[in-house]
XYZ file of C-alpha atoms in Angstrom:
612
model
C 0.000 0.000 0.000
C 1.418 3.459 -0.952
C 2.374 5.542 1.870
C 0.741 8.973 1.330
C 3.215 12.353 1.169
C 3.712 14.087 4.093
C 2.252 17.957 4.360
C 5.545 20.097 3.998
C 3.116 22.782 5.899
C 2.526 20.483 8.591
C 6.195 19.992 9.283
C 7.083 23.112 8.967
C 4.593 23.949 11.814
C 5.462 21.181 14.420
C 9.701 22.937 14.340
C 7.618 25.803 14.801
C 6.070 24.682 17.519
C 9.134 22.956 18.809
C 11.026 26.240 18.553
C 8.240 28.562 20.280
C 8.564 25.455 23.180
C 12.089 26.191 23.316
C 12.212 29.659 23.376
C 8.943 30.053 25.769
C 11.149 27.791 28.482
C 13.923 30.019 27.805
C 12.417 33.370 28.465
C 11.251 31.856 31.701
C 13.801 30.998 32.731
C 15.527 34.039 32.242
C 12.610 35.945 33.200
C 13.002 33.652 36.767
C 17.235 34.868 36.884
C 16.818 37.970 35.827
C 13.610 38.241 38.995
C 15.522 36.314 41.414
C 18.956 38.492 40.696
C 17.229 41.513 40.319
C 14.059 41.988 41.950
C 14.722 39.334 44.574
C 18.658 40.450 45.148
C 17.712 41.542 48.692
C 15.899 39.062 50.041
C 18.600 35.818 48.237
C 21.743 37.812 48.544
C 21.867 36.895 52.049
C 21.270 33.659 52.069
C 23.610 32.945 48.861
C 26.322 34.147 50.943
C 25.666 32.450 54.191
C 25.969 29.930 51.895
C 29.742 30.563 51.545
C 30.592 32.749 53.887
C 30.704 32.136 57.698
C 29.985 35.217 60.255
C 32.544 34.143 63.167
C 33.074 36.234 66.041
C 36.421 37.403 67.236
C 36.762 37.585 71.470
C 38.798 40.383 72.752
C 42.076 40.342 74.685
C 41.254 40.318 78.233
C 42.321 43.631 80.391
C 45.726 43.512 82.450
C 46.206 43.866 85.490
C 49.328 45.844 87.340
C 50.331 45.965 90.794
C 51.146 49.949 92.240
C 54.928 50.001 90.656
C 53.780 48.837 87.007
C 54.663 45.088 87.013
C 52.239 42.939 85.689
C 50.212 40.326 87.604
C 47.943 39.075 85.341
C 48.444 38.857 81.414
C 47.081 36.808 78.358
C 48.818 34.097 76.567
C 47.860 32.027 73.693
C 45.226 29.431 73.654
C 43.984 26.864 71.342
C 40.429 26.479 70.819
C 37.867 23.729 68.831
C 34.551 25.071 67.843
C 31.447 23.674 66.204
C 29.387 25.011 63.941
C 26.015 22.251 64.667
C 23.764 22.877 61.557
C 27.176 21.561 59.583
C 28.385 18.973 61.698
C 27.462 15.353 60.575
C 26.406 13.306 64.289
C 28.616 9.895 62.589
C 31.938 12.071 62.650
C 31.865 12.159 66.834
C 34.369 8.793 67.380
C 36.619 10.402 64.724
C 36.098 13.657 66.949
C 36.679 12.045 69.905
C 39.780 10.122 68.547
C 41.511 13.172 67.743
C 40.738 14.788 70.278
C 41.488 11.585 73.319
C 37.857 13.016 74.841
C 35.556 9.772 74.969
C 32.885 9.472 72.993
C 29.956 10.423 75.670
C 31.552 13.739 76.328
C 32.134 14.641 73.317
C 28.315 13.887 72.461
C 27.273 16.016 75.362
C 29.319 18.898 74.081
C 27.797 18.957 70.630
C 24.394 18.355 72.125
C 25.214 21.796 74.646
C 26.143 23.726 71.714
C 22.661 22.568 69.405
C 20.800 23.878 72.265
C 22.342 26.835 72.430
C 22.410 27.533 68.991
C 22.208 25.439 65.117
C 23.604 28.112 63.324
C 26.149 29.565 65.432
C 29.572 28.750 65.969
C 30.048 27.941 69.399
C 33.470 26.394 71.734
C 33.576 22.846 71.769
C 36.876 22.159 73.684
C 38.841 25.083 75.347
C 42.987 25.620 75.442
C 43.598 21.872 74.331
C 47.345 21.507 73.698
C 49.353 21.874 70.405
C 48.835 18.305 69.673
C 45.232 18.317 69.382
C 44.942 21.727 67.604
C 47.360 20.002 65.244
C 45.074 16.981 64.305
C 41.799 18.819 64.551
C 43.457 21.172 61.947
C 44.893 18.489 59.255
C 41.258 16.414 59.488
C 39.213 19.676 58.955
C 38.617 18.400 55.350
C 36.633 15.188 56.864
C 35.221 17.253 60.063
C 32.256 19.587 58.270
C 31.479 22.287 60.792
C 34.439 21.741 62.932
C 36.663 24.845 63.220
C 39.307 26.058 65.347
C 40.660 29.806 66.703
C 43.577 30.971 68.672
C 42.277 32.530 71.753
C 43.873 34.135 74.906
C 43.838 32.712 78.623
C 45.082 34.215 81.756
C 48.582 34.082 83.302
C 49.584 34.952 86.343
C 53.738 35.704 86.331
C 54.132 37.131 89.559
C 55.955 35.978 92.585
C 52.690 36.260 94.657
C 49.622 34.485 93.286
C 46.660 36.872 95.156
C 44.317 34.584 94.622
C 41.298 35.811 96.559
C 41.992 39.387 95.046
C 42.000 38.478 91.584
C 39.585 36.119 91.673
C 39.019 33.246 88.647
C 37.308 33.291 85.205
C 34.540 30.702 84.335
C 31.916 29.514 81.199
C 29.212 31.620 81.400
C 25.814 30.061 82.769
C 22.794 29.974 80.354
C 21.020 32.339 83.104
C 23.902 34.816 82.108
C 23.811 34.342 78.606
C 19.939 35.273 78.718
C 20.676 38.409 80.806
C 23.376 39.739 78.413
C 23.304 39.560 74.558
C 27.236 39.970 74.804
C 27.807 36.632 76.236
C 28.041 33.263 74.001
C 28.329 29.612 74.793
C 31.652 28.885 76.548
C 32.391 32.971 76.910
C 34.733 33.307 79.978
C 33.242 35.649 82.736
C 35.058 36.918 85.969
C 33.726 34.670 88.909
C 35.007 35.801 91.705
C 37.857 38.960 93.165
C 38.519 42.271 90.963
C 37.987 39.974 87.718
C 34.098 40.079 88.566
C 34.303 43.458 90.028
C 35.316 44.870 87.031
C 34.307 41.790 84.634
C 32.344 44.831 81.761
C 35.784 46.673 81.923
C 37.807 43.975 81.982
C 36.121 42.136 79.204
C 36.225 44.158 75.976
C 34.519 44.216 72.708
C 34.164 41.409 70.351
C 35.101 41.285 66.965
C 33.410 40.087 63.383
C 34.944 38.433 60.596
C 33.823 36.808 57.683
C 35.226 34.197 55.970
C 34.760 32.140 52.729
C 34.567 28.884 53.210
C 34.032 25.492 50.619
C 31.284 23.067 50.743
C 32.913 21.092 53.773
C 32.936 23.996 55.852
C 36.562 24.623 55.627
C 37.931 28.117 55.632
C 39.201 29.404 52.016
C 40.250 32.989 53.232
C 38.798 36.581 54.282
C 35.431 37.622 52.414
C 36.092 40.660 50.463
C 39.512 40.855 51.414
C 38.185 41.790 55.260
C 36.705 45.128 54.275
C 33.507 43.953 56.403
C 35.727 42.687 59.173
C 35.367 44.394 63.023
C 38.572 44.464 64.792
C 38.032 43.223 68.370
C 38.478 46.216 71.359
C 40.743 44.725 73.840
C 39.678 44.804 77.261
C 40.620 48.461 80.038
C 43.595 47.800 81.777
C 43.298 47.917 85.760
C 46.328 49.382 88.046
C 45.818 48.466 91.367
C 47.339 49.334 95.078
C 48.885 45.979 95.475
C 52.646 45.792 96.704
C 53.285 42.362 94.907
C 56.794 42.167 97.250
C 54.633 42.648 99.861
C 51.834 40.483 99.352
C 54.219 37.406 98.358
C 55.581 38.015 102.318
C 52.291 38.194 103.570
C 51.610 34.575 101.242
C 54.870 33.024 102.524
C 54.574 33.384 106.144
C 50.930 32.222 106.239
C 51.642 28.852 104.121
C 50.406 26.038 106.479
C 48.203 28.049 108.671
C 44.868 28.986 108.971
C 43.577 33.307 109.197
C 43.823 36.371 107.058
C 46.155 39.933 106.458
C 45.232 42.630 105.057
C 47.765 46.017 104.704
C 46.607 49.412 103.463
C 47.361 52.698 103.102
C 45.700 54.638 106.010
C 45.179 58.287 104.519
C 43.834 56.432 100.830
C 42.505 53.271 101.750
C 44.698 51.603 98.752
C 45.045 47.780 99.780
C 48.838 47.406 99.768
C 48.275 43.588 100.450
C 45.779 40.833 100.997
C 45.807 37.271 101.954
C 44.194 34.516 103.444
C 45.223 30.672 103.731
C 44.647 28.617 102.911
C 44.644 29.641 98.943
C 44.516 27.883 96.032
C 46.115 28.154 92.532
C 44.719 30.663 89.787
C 46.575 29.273 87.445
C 44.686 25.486 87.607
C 41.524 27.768 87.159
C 42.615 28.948 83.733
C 41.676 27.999 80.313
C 39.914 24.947 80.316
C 39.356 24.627 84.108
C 41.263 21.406 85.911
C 38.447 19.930 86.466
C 39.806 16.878 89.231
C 41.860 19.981 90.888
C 38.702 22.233 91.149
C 36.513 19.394 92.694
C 39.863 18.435 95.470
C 39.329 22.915 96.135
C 35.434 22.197 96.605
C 36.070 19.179 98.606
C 38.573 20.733 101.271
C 37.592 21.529 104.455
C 39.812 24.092 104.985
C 37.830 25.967 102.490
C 40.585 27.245 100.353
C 37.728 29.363 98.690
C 36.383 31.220 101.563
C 38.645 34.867 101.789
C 39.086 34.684 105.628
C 40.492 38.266 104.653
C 37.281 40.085 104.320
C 34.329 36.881 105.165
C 36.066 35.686 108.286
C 33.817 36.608 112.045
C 36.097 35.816 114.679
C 36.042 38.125 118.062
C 38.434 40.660 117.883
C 39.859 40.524 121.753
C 41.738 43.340 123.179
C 42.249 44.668 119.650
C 39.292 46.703 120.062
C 40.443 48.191 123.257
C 41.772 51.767 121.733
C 38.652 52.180 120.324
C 36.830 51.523 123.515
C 39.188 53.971 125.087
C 37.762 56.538 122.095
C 34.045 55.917 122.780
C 34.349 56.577 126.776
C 36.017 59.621 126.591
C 33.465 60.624 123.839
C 30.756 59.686 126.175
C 32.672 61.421 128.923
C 32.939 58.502 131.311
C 36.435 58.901 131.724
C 39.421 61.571 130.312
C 42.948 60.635 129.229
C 44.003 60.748 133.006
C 41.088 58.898 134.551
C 43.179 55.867 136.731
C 40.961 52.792 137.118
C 42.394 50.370 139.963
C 43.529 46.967 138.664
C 43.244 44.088 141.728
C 43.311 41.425 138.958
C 39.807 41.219 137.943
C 36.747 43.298 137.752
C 33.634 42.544 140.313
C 30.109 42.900 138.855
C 27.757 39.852 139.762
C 31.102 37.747 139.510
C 34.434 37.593 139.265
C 35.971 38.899 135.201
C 39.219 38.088 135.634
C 42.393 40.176 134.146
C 45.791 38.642 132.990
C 46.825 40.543 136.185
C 47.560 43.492 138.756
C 48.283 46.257 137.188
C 47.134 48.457 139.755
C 45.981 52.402 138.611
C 45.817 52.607 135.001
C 44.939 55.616 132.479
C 43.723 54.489 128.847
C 47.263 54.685 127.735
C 48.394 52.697 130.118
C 45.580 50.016 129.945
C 46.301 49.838 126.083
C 49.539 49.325 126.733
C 49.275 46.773 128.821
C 46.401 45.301 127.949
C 44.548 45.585 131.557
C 41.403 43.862 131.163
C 40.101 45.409 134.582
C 39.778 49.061 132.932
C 37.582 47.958 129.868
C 35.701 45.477 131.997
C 34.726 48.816 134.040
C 34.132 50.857 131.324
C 32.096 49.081 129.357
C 29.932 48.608 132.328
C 29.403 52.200 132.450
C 29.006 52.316 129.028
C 25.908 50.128 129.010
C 24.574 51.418 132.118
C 24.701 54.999 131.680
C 24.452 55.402 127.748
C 22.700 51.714 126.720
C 24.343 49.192 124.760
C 22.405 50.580 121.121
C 25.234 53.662 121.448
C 28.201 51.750 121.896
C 27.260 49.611 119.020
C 26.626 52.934 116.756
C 29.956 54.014 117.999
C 31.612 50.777 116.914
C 30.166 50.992 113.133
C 31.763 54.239 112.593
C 35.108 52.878 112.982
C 33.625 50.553 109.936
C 32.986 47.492 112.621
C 29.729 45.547 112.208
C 29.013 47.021 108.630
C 30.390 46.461 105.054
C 32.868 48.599 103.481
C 32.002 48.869 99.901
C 35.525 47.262 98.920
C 36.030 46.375 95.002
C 36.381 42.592 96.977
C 33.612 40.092 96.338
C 32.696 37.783 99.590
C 32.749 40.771 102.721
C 30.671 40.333 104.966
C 28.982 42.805 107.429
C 30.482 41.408 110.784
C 28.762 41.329 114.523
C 28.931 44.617 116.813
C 25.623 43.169 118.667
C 22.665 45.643 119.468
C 19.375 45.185 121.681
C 17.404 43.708 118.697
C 20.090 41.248 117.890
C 20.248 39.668 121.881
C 16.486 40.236 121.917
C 16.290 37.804 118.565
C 19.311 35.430 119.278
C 18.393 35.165 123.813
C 14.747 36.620 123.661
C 13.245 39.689 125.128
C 14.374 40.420 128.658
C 16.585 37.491 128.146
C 19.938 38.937 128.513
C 21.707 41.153 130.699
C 24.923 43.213 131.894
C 27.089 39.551 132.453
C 26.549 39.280 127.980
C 27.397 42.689 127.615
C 30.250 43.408 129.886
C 32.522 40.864 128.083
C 32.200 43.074 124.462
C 34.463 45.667 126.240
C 37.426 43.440 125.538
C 36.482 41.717 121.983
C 34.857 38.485 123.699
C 31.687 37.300 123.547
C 28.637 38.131 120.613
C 31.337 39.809 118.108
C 32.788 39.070 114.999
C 35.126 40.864 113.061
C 37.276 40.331 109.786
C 40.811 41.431 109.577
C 39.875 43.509 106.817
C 37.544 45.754 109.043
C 40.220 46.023 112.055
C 42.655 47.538 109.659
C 39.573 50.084 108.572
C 39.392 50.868 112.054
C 42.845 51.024 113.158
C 43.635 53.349 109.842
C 40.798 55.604 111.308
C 43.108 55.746 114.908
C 46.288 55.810 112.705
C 45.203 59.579 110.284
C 43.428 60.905 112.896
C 39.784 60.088 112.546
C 39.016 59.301 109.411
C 37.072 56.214 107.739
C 38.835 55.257 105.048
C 36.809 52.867 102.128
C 39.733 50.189 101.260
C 39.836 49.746 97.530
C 42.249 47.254 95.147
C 41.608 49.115 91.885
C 43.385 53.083 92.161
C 42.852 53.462 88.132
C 41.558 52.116 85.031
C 43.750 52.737 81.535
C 41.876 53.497 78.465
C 43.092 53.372 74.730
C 44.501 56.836 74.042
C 46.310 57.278 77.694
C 42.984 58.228 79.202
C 43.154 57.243 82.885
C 40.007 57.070 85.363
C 40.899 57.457 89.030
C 39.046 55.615 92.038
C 39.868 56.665 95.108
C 37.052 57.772 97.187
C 37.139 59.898 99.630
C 37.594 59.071 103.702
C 34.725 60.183 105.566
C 35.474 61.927 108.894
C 34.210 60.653 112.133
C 33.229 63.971 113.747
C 32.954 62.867 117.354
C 36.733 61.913 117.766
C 39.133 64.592 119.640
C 42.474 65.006 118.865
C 43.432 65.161 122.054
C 42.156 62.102 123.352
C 43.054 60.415 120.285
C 46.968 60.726 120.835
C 46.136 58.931 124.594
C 45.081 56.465 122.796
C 47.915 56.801 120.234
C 50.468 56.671 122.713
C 49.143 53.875 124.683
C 49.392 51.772 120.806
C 52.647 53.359 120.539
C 54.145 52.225 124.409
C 52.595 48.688 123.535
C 54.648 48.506 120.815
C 57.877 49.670 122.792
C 57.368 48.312 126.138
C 54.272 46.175 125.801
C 53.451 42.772 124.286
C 54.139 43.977 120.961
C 58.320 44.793 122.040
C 59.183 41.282 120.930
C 58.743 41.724 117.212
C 56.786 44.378 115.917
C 59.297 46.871 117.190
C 61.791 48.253 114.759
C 64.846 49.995 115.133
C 64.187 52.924 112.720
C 60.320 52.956 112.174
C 58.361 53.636 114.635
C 55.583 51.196 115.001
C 52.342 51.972 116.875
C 49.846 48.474 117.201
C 48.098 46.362 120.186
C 48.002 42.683 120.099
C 45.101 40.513 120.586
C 44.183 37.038 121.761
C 40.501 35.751 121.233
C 39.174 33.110 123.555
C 38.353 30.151 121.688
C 36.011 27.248 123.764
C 36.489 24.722 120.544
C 40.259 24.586 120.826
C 44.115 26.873 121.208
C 42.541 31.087 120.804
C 43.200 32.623 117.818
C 46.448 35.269 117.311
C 45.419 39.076 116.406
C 47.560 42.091 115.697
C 47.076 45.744 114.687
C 49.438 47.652 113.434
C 50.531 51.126 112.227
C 53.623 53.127 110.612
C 55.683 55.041 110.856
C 53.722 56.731 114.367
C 53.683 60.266 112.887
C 52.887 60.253 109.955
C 51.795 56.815 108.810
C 51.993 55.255 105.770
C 50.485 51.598 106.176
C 48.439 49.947 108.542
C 48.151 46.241 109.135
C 45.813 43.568 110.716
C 46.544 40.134 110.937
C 44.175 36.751 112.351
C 45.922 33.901 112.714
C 43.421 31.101 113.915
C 43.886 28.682 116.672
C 47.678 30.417 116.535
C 47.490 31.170 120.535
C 49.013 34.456 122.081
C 48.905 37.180 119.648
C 52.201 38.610 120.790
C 53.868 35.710 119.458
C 51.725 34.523 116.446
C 50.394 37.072 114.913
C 52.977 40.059 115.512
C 55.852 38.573 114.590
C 54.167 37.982 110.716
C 53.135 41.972 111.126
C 56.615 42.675 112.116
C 58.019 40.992 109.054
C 55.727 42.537 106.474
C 56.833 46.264 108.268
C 60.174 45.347 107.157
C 59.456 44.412 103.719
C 57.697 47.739 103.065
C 60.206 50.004 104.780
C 63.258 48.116 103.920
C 62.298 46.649 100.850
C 64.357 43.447 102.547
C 63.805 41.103 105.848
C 66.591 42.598 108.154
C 65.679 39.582 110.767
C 65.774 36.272 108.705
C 65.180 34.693 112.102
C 62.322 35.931 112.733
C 61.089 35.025 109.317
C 62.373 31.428 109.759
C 60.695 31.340 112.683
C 57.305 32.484 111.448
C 57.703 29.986 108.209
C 57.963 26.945 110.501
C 55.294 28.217 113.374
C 52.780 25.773 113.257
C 49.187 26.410 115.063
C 47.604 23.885 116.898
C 45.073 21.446 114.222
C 42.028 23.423 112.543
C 38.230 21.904 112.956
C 36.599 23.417 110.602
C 33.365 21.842 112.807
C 34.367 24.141 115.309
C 35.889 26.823 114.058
């Protein structure tokens, strides 16, 4: 059968066809680039380059820190750092993770897990300042590790001879409380915990950075975006200069190795903390970086409490270290004058026997500071409470900064004990107590609890005259530029003290220091040192040591109050560490090594922390 001849019209119209199909699908689709490029460039540019460019944020140096001649205490050195980017990361790469990296599986799981909560998108730390070795592998294996990066990042060092570990306080990963209070804080940010590094954590801390980087299809980084002309350099954190001898302070850390109590030194006209300490301590060092985590759990688990500053937090009676000021408020409250003589017969009769260390026979306020006679203060604070009511003498007590906070740049102080009416009312109950629980506050015993930190406040305010000083760490913050912001607030007078019967009381500090308790080692043979020892009463076990101190005794420069718990007589525990640290400051040297031997291998009797 013939096949019939094909239309040349019809063919001609089907590669018509054909060729309006072609071209119809081709103006779409260039109608669809030229919308998405054009009309939809704002809304696709952004996401084209997230795409293949990663956002990452650049931390700040940390501040410095300097002691008060310029020498550095705390610094920044390098630090290796892992990070994780989660929406990129592939879950079956964690045992090649955790092979590099020697971290077992688990943790490693629970790491990548923390930083999906916190965020899918964002890069976030993974494993802080592992060593060389690690940063090594981590960096070779990027190309089989999608959303695994790493940055060089800074952690504190401490190269000083003294390691003022309650003053500068440690740095630690952010909570996720913190990170909802502050926008500026990411997942594994580093925030000041504790000491001047929380204090002054938002000038400490700085500004972070942004850079943007171009990166392939596993994540890994191919080089700046746009040559960094987006890029935000990161502000380094303000630089703090603070009172702190370091010279000083490591003396103060030496002689207190092995035993239990607090020092604190400062400048009486400024308040400027010169030094610091309490022991036990612990190691700032161990705390920085990625925290040593078996070393931070033994500090936790010691019951010496390496954590608690017994500088500033510590409530231990004061004993006769509180006598000049006693001597202060009776003569304000005229009950007796710098001459008034009070008989000594070894004890003081009122309902019973208090008994004094012994005869001293007729003594003026000097002469009972110097001496210590327990008699006079017995007497006076009898009269005190009798005549005036115990609610003034505690007043009386606060202004020399006893019984309330100071406002130090410290973290931890507390308030102390000076006991009123409504505190025996609460603690014995109305009508409850009497004259016998208030006679023994005359001479530091009984319902009181001080810190060393607050008997150098108050012997400063004895030592320039009458003024409350507010103790400080921190004298000025550096800004880029040379810009320098001072702190250093103002003393506030006490207005009821006269100078007249302030230098009784002076004198009888200074004679106690001469011919007194305080002869043995406080005394120096060019300085004159004014100071009264102290020996609280402990029930639970040996007392526990006190000394004040100031120097030189006309026109003085530094004060100093030391606790040394369960350390016995003052005169010969506590003192003799004063003495040394006088030396150190005036000197620059220990001119009695023996004396510093001595204190170095002084051992108090056991702590109980049950009972102490």
């Amino acid at each position: 059968m013939p096949v019939p001849a094909q239309d040349p019209r019809h063919h001609r119209i089907v590669v018509v066809v054909i060729q309006l199909i072609v071209v119809s699908v081709f103006l779409l689709l260039f109608g669809r680039i030229v919308y998405l490029q054009i009309y939809q460039y704002d809304i696709y540019s952004p996401i084209s380059e997230r795409n293949s460019v990663r956002q990452q944020i650049v931390n700040p140096a940390r501040g410095l820190i300097f002691d008060r001649h310029g020498e550095l205490i705390v610094g920044n050195e390098p630090s290796f750092t892992i990070t994780i980017t989660p929406l990129n990361f592939d879950m079956a790469n964690i045992p090649l993770l955790a092979e590099l990296t020697h971290i077992s599986e688990e943790e490693i799981l629970q790491l990548v897990q923390e930083a999906r909560t916190f965020s899918r998108h964002r890069e976030s730390r993974l494993l802080r300042d592992v060593d060389f070795r690690t940063f090594s592998n981590i960096q070779e294996n990027l190309w089989r590790l999608p959303g695994i990066n790493h940055q060089v990042e800074g952690k504190r060092s401490y190269p000083s001879e003294a390691r003022l570990s309650h003053v500068l306080g440690y740095l630690a990963e952010v909570t996720r409380g913190e990170m909802t209070a502050s926008a500026f804080y990411r997942l594994g940010d580093l925030v000041g915990r504790s000491g001047i590094e929380r204090v002054y954590e938002e000038d400490l801390r700085g500004n972070k950075g942004t850079e943007f980087v171009t990166v392939n299809a596993f994540g890994r980084s191919l080089g700046p975006f746009n040559q960094g002309q987006l890029d935000v350099n990161p502000v380094q954190g303000l630089n703090l200069h603070t009172t702190i001898d370091v010279q000083l302070q490591r003396v103060a850390e030496e002689l207190l190795e092995g035993k239990v109590g607090g020092v604190v030194a400062l400048n009486p006209q400024t308040g400027g903390i010169l030094a610091i300490a309490s022991a036990p301590d612990y190691d700032n060092s161990r705390l920085a970086g990625r925290m040593d985590r078996s070393y931070w759990q033994a500090v936790n688990a010691d019951s010496l409490t390496p954590l608690f500053n017994r500088a500033v937090a510590t409530l231990q009676p004061p004993g006769s270290t509180t006598k000049p000021m006693m001597g202060l408020i009776g003569m304000r409250l005229g009950l007796i004058t710098e001459n008034t003589t009070i008989h000594c017969n070894g004890g003081y009769m009122r309902g019973r026997f208090y008994r004094c260390l012994r005869r001293h026979g007729d003594q003026t306020i000097a002469q009972a500071i110097e001496t210590s006679c327990n008699t006079f203060f017995y007497a006076l604070m009898d009269q005190i409470v009798t005549r005036h009511g115990l609610n003034v003498w505690t007043r009386m007590m606060n202004d020399f900064g006893m019984g309330v906070t100071s406002g130090a740049d410290l973290t931890g102080e507390v308030r102390g004990l000076v006991p009123d009416s409504t505190y025996f009312n609460r603690v014995f109950g109305v009508r409850q107590w009497g004259l016998g629980d208030m006679i023994n506050l005359g001479i530091g015993q009984g319902a009181m609890g001080t810190s060393p930190l607050q008997m150098a406040i108050a012997t400063a305010a004895i030592a320039n005259n009458g003024n409350r000083v507010k103790p400080h760490i921190v004298d000025r913050i550096s800004y880029p530029g040379g810009d320098m912001e001072l702190i250093r607030p103002e003393p506030e007078r006490i207005e009821w003290i006269n100078p007249v019967q302030l230098r009784a009381v002076q004198m009888g500090m200074r004679k106690a220091v001469t011919d007194g308790s305080g002869r043995f080692y406080a005394n120096l043979r060019d300085v004159a040192v004014a100071g009264k020892t102290g020996t609280a009463q402990n029930p639970h076990g040996q007392n526990h040591g006190w000394f004040i101190a100031y120097a030189p005794f006309e026109n003085p420069e530094i004060v100093i109050a030391v606790l040394l718990q369960n350390a016995g007589f003052g005169s010969i525990s506590a003192a003799p560490l004063a003495g040394m640290m006088f030396e150190q400051y005036f000197y620059g040297e220990i001119r009695r090594p023996h004396v510093y031997r001595m204190m170095l291998e002084f051992e108090p009797a056991p702590f109980n922390p049950d009972r102490n």
